[in-house]
Coordinates of C-alpha atoms in Angstrom, one line a residue:
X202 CA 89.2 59.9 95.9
X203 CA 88.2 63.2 97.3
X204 CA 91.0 66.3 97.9
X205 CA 90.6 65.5 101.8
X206 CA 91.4 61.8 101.5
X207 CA 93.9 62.6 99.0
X208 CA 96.2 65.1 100.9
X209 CA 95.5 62.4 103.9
X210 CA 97.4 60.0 101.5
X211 CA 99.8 62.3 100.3
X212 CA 100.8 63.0 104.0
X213 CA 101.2 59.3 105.1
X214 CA 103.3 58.3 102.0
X215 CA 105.8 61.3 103.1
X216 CA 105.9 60.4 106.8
X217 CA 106.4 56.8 105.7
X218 CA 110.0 55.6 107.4
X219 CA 110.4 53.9 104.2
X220 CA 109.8 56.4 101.9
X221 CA 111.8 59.2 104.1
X222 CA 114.7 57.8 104.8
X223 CA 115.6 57.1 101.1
X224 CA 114.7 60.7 100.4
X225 CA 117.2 62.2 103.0
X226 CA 119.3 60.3 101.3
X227 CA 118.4 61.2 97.8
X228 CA 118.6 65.2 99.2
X229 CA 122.0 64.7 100.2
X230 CA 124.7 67.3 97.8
X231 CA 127.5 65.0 96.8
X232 CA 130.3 67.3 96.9
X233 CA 132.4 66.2 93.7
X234 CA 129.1 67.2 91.3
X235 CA 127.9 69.9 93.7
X236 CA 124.1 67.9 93.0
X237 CA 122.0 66.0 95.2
X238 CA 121.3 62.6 95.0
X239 CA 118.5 62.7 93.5
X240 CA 120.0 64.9 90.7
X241 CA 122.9 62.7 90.0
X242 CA 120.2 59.4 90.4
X243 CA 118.3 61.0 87.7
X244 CA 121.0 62.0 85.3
X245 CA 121.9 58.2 85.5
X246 CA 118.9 57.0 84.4
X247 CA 119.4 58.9 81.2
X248 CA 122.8 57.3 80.8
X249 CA 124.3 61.1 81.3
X250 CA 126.7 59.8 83.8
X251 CA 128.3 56.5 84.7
X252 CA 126.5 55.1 87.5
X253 CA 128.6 52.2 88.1
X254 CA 131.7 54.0 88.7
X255 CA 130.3 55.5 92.0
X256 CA 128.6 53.1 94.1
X257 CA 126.2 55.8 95.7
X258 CA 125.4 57.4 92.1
X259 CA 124.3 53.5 91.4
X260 CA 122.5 53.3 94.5
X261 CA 120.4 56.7 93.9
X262 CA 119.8 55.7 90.4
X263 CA 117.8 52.1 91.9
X264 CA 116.0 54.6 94.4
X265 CA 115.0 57.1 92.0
X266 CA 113.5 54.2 89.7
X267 CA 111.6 53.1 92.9
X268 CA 110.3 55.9 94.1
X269 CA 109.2 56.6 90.7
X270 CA 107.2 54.0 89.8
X271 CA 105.9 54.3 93.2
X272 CA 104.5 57.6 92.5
X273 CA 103.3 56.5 89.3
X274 CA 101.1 54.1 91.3
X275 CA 99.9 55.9 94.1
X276 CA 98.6 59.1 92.4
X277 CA 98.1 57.3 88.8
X278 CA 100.5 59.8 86.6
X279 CA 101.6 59.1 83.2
X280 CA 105.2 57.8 83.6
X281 CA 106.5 58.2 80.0
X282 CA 105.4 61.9 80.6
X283 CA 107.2 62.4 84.1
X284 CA 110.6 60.9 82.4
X285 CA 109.9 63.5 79.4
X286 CA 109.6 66.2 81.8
X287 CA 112.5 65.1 84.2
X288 CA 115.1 65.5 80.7
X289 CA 115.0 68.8 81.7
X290 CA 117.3 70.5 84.2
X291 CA 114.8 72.8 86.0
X292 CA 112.6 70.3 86.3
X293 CA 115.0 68.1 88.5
X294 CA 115.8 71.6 91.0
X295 CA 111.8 71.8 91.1
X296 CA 111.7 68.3 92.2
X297 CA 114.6 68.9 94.6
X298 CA 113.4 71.7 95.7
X299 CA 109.4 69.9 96.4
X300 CA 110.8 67.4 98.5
X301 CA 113.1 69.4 100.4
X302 CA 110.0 71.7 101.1
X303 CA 108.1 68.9 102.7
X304 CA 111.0 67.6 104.2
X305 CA 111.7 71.1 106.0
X306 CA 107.7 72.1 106.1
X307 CA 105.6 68.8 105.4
X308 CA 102.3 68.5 103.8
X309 CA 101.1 72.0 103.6
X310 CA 98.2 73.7 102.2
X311 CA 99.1 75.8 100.0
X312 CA 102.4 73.8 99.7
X313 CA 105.8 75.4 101.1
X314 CA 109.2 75.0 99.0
X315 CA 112.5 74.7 100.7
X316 CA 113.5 77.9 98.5
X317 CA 111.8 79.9 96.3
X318 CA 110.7 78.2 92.9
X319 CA 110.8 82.2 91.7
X320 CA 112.4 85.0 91.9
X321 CA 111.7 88.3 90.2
X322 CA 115.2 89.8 90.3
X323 CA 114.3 93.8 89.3
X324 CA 117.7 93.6 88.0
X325 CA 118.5 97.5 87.6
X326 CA 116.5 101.0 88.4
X327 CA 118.0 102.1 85.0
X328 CA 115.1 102.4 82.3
X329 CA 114.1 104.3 78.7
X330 CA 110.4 104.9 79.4
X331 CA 108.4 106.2 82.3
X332 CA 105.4 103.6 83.1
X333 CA 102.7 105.5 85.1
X334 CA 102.2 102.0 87.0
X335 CA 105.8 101.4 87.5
X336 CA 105.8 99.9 90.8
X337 CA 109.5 100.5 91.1
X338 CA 109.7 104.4 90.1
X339 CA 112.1 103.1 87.7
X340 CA 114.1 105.8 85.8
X341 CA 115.2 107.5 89.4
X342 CA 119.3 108.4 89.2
X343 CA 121.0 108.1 92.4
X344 CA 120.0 104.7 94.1
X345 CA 122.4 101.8 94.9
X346 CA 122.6 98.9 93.0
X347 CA 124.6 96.0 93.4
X348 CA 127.8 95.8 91.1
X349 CA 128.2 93.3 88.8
X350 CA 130.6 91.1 91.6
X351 CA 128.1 90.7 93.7
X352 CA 125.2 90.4 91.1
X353 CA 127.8 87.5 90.5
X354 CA 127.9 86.8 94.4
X355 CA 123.6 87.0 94.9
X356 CA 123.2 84.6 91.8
X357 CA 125.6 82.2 92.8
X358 CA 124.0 82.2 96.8
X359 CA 120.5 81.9 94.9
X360 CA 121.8 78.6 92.6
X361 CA 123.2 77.0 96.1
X362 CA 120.2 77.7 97.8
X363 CA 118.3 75.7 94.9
X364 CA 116.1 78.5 93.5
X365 CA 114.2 77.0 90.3
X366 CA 113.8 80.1 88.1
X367 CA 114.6 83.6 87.7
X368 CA 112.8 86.4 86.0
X369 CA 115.2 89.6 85.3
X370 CA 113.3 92.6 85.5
X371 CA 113.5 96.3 86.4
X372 CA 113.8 98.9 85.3
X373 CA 114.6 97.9 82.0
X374 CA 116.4 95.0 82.5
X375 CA 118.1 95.1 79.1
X376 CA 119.8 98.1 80.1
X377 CA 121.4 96.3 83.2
X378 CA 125.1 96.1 83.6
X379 CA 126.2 92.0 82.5
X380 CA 122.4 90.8 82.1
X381 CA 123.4 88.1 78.9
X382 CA 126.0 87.1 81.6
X383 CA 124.0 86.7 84.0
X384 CA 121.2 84.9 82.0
X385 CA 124.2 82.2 80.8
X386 CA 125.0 81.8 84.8
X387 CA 121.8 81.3 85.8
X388 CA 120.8 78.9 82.8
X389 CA 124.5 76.7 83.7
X390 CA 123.2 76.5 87.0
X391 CA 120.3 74.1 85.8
X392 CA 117.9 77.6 86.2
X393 CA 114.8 78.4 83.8
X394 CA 115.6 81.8 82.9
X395 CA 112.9 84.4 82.0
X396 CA 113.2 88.5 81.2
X397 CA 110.2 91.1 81.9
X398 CA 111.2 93.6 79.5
X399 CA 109.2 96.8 77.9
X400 CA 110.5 95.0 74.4
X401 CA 111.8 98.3 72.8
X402 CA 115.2 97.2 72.8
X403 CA 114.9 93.5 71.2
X404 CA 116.6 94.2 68.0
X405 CA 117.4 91.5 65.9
X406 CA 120.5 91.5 67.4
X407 CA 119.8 91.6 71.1
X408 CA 117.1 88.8 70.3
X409 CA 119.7 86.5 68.9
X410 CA 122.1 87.1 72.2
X411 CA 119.0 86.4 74.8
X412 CA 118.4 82.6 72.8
X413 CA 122.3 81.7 73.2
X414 CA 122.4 83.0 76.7
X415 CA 119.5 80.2 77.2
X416 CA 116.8 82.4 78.1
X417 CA 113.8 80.8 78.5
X418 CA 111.1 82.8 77.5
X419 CA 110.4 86.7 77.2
X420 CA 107.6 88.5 79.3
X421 CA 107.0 91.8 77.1
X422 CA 104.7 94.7 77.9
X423 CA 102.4 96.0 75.7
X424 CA 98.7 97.4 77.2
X425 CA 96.7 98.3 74.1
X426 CA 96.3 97.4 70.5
X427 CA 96.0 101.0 70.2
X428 CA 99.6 102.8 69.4
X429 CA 98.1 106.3 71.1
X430 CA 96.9 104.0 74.2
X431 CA 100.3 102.0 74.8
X432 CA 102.1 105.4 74.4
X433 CA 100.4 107.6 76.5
X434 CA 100.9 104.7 79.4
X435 CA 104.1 104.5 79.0
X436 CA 105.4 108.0 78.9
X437 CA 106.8 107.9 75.7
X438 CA 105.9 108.6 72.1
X439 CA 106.0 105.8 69.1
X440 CA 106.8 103.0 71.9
X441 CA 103.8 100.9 70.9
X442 CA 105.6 99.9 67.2
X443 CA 109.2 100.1 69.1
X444 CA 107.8 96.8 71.6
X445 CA 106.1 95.4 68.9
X446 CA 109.0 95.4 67.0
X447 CA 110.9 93.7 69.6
X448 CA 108.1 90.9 69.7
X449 CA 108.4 89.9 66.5
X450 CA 112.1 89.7 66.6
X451 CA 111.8 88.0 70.0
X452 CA 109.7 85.2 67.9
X453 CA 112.0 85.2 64.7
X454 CA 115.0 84.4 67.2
X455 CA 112.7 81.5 68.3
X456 CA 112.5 82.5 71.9
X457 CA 109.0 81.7 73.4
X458 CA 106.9 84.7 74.0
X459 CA 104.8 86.0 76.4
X460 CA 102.5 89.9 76.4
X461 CA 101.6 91.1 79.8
X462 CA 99.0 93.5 79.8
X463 CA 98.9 95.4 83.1
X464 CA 94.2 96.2 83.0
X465 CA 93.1 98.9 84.3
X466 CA 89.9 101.2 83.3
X467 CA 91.5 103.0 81.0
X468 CA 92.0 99.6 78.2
X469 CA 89.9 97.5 80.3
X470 CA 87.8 97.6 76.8
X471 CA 90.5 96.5 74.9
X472 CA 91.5 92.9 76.2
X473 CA 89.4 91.6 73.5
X474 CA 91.3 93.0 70.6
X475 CA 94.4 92.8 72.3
X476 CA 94.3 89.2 71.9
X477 CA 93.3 89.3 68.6
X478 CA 96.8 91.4 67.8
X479 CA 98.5 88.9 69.7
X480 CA 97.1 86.1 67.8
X481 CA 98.0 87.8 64.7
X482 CA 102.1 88.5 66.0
X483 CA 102.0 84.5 67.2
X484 CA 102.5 85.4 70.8
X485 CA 102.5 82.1 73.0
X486 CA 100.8 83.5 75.9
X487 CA 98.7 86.1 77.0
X488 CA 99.3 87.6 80.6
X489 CA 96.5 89.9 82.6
X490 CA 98.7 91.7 84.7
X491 CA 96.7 92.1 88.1
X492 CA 97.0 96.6 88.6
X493 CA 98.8 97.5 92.0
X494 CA 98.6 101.1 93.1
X495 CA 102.1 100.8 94.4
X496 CA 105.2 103.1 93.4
X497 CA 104.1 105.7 90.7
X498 CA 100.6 103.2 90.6
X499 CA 99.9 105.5 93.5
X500 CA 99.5 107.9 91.4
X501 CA 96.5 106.2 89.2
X502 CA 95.2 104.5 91.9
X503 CA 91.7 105.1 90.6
X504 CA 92.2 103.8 87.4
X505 CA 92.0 100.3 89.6
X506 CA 89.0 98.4 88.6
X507 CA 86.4 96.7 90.5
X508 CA 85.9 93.6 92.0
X509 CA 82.8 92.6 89.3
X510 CA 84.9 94.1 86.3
X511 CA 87.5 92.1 87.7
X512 CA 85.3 88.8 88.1
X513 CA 84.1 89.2 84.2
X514 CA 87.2 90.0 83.0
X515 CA 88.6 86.8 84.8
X516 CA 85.9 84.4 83.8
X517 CA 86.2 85.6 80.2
X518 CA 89.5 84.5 80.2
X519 CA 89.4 80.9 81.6
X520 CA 86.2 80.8 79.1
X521 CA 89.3 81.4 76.4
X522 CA 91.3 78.3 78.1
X523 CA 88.2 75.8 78.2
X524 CA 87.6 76.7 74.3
X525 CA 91.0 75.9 73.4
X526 CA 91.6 79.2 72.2
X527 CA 95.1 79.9 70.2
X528 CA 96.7 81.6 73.1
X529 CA 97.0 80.3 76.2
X530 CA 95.8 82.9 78.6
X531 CA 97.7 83.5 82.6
X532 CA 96.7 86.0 84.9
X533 CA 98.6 87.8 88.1
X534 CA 95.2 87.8 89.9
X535 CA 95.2 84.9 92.7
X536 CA 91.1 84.8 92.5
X537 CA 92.5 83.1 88.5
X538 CA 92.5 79.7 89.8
X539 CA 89.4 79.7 91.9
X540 CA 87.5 80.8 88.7
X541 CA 88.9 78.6 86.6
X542 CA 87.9 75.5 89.0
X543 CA 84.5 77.2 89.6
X544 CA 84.0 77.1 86.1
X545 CA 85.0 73.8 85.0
X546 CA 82.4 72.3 87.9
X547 CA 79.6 74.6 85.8
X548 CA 80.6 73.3 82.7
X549 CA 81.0 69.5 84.1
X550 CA 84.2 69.0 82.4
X551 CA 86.1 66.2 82.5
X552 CA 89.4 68.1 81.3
X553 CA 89.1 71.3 84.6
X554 CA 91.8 73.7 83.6
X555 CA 93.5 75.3 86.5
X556 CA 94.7 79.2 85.6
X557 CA 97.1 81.1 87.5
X558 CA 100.8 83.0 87.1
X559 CA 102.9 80.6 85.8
X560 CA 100.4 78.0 84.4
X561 CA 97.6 76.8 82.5
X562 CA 96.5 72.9 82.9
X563 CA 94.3 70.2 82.5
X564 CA 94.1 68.8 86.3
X565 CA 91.6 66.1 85.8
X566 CA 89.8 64.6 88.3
X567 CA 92.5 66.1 91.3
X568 CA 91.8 69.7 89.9
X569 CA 91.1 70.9 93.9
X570 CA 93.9 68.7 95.5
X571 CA 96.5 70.7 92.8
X572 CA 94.9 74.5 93.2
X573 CA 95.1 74.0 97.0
X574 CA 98.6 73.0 96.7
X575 CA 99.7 75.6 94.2
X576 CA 97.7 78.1 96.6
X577 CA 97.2 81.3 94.5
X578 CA 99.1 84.1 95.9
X579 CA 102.7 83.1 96.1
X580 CA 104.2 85.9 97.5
X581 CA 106.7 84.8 100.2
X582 CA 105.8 81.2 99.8
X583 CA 106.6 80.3 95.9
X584 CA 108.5 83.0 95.3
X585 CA 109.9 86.3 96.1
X586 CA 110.8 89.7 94.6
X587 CA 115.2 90.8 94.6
X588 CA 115.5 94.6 94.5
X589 CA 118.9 96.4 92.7
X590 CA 120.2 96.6 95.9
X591 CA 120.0 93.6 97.2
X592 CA 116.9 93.7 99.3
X593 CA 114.6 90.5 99.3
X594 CA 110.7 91.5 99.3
X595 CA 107.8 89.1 99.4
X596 CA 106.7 90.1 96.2
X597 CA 107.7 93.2 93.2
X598 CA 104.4 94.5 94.1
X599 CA 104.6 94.2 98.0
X600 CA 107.5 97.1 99.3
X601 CA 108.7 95.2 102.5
X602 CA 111.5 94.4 103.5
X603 CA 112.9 91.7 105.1
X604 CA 116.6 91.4 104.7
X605 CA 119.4 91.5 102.1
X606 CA 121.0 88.4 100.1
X607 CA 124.5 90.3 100.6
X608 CA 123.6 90.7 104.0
X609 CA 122.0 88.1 105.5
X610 CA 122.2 83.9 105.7
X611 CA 119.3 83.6 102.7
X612 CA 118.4 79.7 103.4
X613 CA 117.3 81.2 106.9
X614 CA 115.8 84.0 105.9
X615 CA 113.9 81.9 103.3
X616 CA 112.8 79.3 106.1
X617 CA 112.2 81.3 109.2
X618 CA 111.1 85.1 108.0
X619 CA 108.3 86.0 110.4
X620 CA 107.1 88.2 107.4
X621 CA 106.9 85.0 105.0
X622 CA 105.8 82.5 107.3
X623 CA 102.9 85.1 107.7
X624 CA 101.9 84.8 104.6
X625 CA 102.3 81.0 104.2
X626 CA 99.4 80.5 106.8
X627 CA 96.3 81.3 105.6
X628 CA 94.6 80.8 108.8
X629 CA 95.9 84.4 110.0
X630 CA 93.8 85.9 106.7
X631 CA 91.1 88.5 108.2
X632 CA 87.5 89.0 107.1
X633 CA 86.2 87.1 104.2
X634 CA 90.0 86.1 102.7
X635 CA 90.2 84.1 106.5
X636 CA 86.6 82.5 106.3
X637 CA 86.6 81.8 102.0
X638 CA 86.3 78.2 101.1
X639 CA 88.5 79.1 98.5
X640 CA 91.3 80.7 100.9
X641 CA 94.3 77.4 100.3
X642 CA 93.1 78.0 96.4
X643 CA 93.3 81.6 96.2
X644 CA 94.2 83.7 99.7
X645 CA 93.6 86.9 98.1
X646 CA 96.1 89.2 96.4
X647 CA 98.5 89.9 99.1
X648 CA 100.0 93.1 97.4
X649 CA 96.6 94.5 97.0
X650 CA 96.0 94.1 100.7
X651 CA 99.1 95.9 102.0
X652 CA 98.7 98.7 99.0
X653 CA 94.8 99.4 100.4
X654 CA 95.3 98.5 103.9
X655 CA 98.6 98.4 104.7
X656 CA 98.4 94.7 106.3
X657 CA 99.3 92.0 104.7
X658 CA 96.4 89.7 106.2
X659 CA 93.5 91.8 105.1
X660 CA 91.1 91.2 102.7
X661 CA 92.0 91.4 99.3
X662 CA 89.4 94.6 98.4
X663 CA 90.0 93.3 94.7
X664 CA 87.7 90.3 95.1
X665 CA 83.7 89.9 94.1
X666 CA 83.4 88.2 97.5
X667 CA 84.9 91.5 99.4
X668 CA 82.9 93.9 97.5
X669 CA 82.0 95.6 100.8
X670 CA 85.5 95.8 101.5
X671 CA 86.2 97.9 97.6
X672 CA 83.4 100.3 98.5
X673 CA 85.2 101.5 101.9
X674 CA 87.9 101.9 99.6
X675 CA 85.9 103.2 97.0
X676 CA 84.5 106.0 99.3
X677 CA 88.1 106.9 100.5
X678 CA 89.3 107.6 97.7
X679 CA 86.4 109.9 96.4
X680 CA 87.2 112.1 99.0
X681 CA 90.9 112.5 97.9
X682 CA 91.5 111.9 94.6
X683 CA 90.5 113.5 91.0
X684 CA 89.9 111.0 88.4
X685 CA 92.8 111.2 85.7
X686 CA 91.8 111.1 82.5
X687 CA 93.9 108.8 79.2

């Protein structure tokens, strides 16, 4: 079955009356649990509540059973696996949170969520080292942050709203007033919890408070496997064995790790034996951090590298993922999962991996149907970026503003944001990003666009397709800028 006929399928199975009415049922909250439906319908299944003490519980466990083996059918899954994965509460809000979206926004390509799956809460402006990249300018004294009520309040209107997952960051989100609290909240809500820190202060200790929290897993920076490299990056002396320290006690505690490595020309030679380190300190993933010249990245916008180093760099990595190579291997770039398909059709694989932000799969014979839905860039569409304050932003990379979560009704916002719905249609892209083949799989780096341009629908001057684009920017940025040397 080909993608088109597939998403044509897809479509008519959601706009089925027989299919939609039970799932506006199923989306319904029951206000005793505070769950959906579908939640509670679940949870039954598993014998986790008593169905047949509440006639409608019964009655969404039958649908739920339906429904499932109806999807089993239609787009030929592996049902033992789907019940594995639905043991787990995140999983359930995801699912929740997918058929809401198509409820609210039908069959879309890239596909739509009724709130965001993510989001990147830069927890605190408070941090110990001073990134030359920090897109934040993280370290600055003087700037509001929320107080630990209403981080109480904006968790508590994210959980409500349904959001899947949440990625404390910063600053240095360690140093962040009530962050272990926080993490518990969030992982009670049902949440998958996740923490972008610099490492350095993961002792033993702190490591041991992050697994009881429930924390998910830890995203920890590190950009060389060279101590002098690492150091001079980050703006401060002997970091490089201070984070590597805190990875190894990360692992000990038996939280799952993952090392994002922000590449730019400067240890753009390095990725190599920085994966070998990793392999060595049994990190679980690797992470290529895509390089925005935003905040102090303004700074070293020149150290950005170009569309072809970015295209090798890229296809080396899903090479890694195709050989099966110990660490699994993610990337920030959007142009990720175009490559990775690309390369799988070269290779005639039957097993074509799909590569992105948060994943790294075998999508069989439906590889195109899943990239288009996943879509690439996310921002404002899969997920969204939570300042100190309380500003929302399309993305940690993308300074705009479009409202508050103190301020302002965040369901709404999240549904009818002119600035998000923007950047859900991929028919307003301009130049080559609007006319790619590749535009519901990829759609450009949106951040990149609005850093370089300052428009969020331009090309993406990052991509081997836009290489006329990089050399405008190229030539711009001759004229202005001295080359800084590491």
């Amino acid at each position: 079955m080909s993608a088109t006929d597939t998403s044509i399928l897809f479509k008519r199975v959601i706009e089925t009356p027989l299919i939609r009415l039970p799932l506006k049922f199923l989306l319904r909250r029951d206000r005793a649990y505070n769950k959906t439906y579908l939640e509670l319908g679940i949870a039954a299944m598993y014998n986790e509540i008593n169905a047949k003490k509440n006639p409608l519980i019964f009655l969404s466990k039958k649908v739920v059973e339906l429904l499932l083996n109806f999807a089993v059918k239609v787009f030929e899954a592996d049902k033992e696996e789907k019940l594995e994965d639905l043991k787990k509460p995140y999983n359930r809000r995801g699912l929740v949170n997918i058929l809401k979206g198509l409820m609210i926004f039908g069959v879309k390509k890239p596909f739509v969520p009724s709130a965001p799956f993510l989001i990147v809460w830069d927890y605190t402006y408070r941090c110990n080292l001073r990134c030359k990249h920090c897109y934040i300018n993280a370290g600055l004294e003087n700037r509001k942050e929320m107080t630990l009520d209403e981080k109480r309040k904006a968790l508590d209107i994210m959980a409500d709203a349904g959001v899947v997952s949440i990625a404390f960051s910063g600053g240095e989100p360690l140093m962040g007033v009530g962050i272990f609290e926080m993490i518990k909240r969030a992982t009670d809500y049902g949440m998958y919890t996740a923490i972008a820190t610099n490492g350095t202060l993961i002792t033993e200790e702190v490591a041991a408070k992050l697994k009881k929290a429930g924390l998910g897993y830890a995203q920890i920076s590190l950009d060389a496997p060279v101590p002098s490299v690492h150091d001079e990056f980050r703006g401060i002396p002997g970091v490089w064995e201070r984070t590597v320290r805190g990875i190894k006690n990360a692992k000990k505690a038996g939280i799952t790790v993952e090392v994002s490595m922000t590449v730019t020309k400067y240890n753009l030679h390095l990725v190599d034996k920085m994966i070998e380190l990793l392999k060595e300190l049994g990190v679980d993933y690797f992470m290529h951090f895509n390089f925005i010249p935003t905040g102090r990245g303004k700074n070293i916008v020149e150290m950005d590298i170009s569309p072809s180093e970015r295209e090798k760099l890229l296809r080396s990595l899903a090479l890694r993922l195709y050989s099966k190579d110990m660490i699994p291997t993610l990337s920030t770039a959007p142009q990720f999962s175009r490559i990775t398909l690309q390369l799988g059709q070269e290779l005639c694989s039957d097993e074509t991996i799909l590569g992105g932000h948060f994943y790294g799969f075998d999508s069989g014979k439906k590889a195109k149907d899943v990239a288009e839905f996943i879509g690439g860039c996310g921002a404002g569409r899969l997920y969204i970026a939570l300042e100190p304050n309380g500003d929302i932003q399309p993305c940690v990379f993308l300074p705009l503003k479009v409202g508050n979560i103190l301020e302002d009704n965040f369901v709404d916002l999240w549904i009818n944001s002119p600035v998000f719905n923007t950047l859900r249609n991929r028919d307003l892209l301009k130049g080559r990003c609007g006319k790619c083949p590749y535009k519901y799989i990829c759609g450009g780096c949106r951040a990149r666009a609005y850093a370089y341009f300052g428009d969020i629908t331009a090309p993406d001057p990052g991509c081997i397709y836009n290489k006329d684009e990089w050399e405008k920017v190229k030539g711009r940025l001759e004229k202005t800028i001295t080359v800084t040397s590491f």
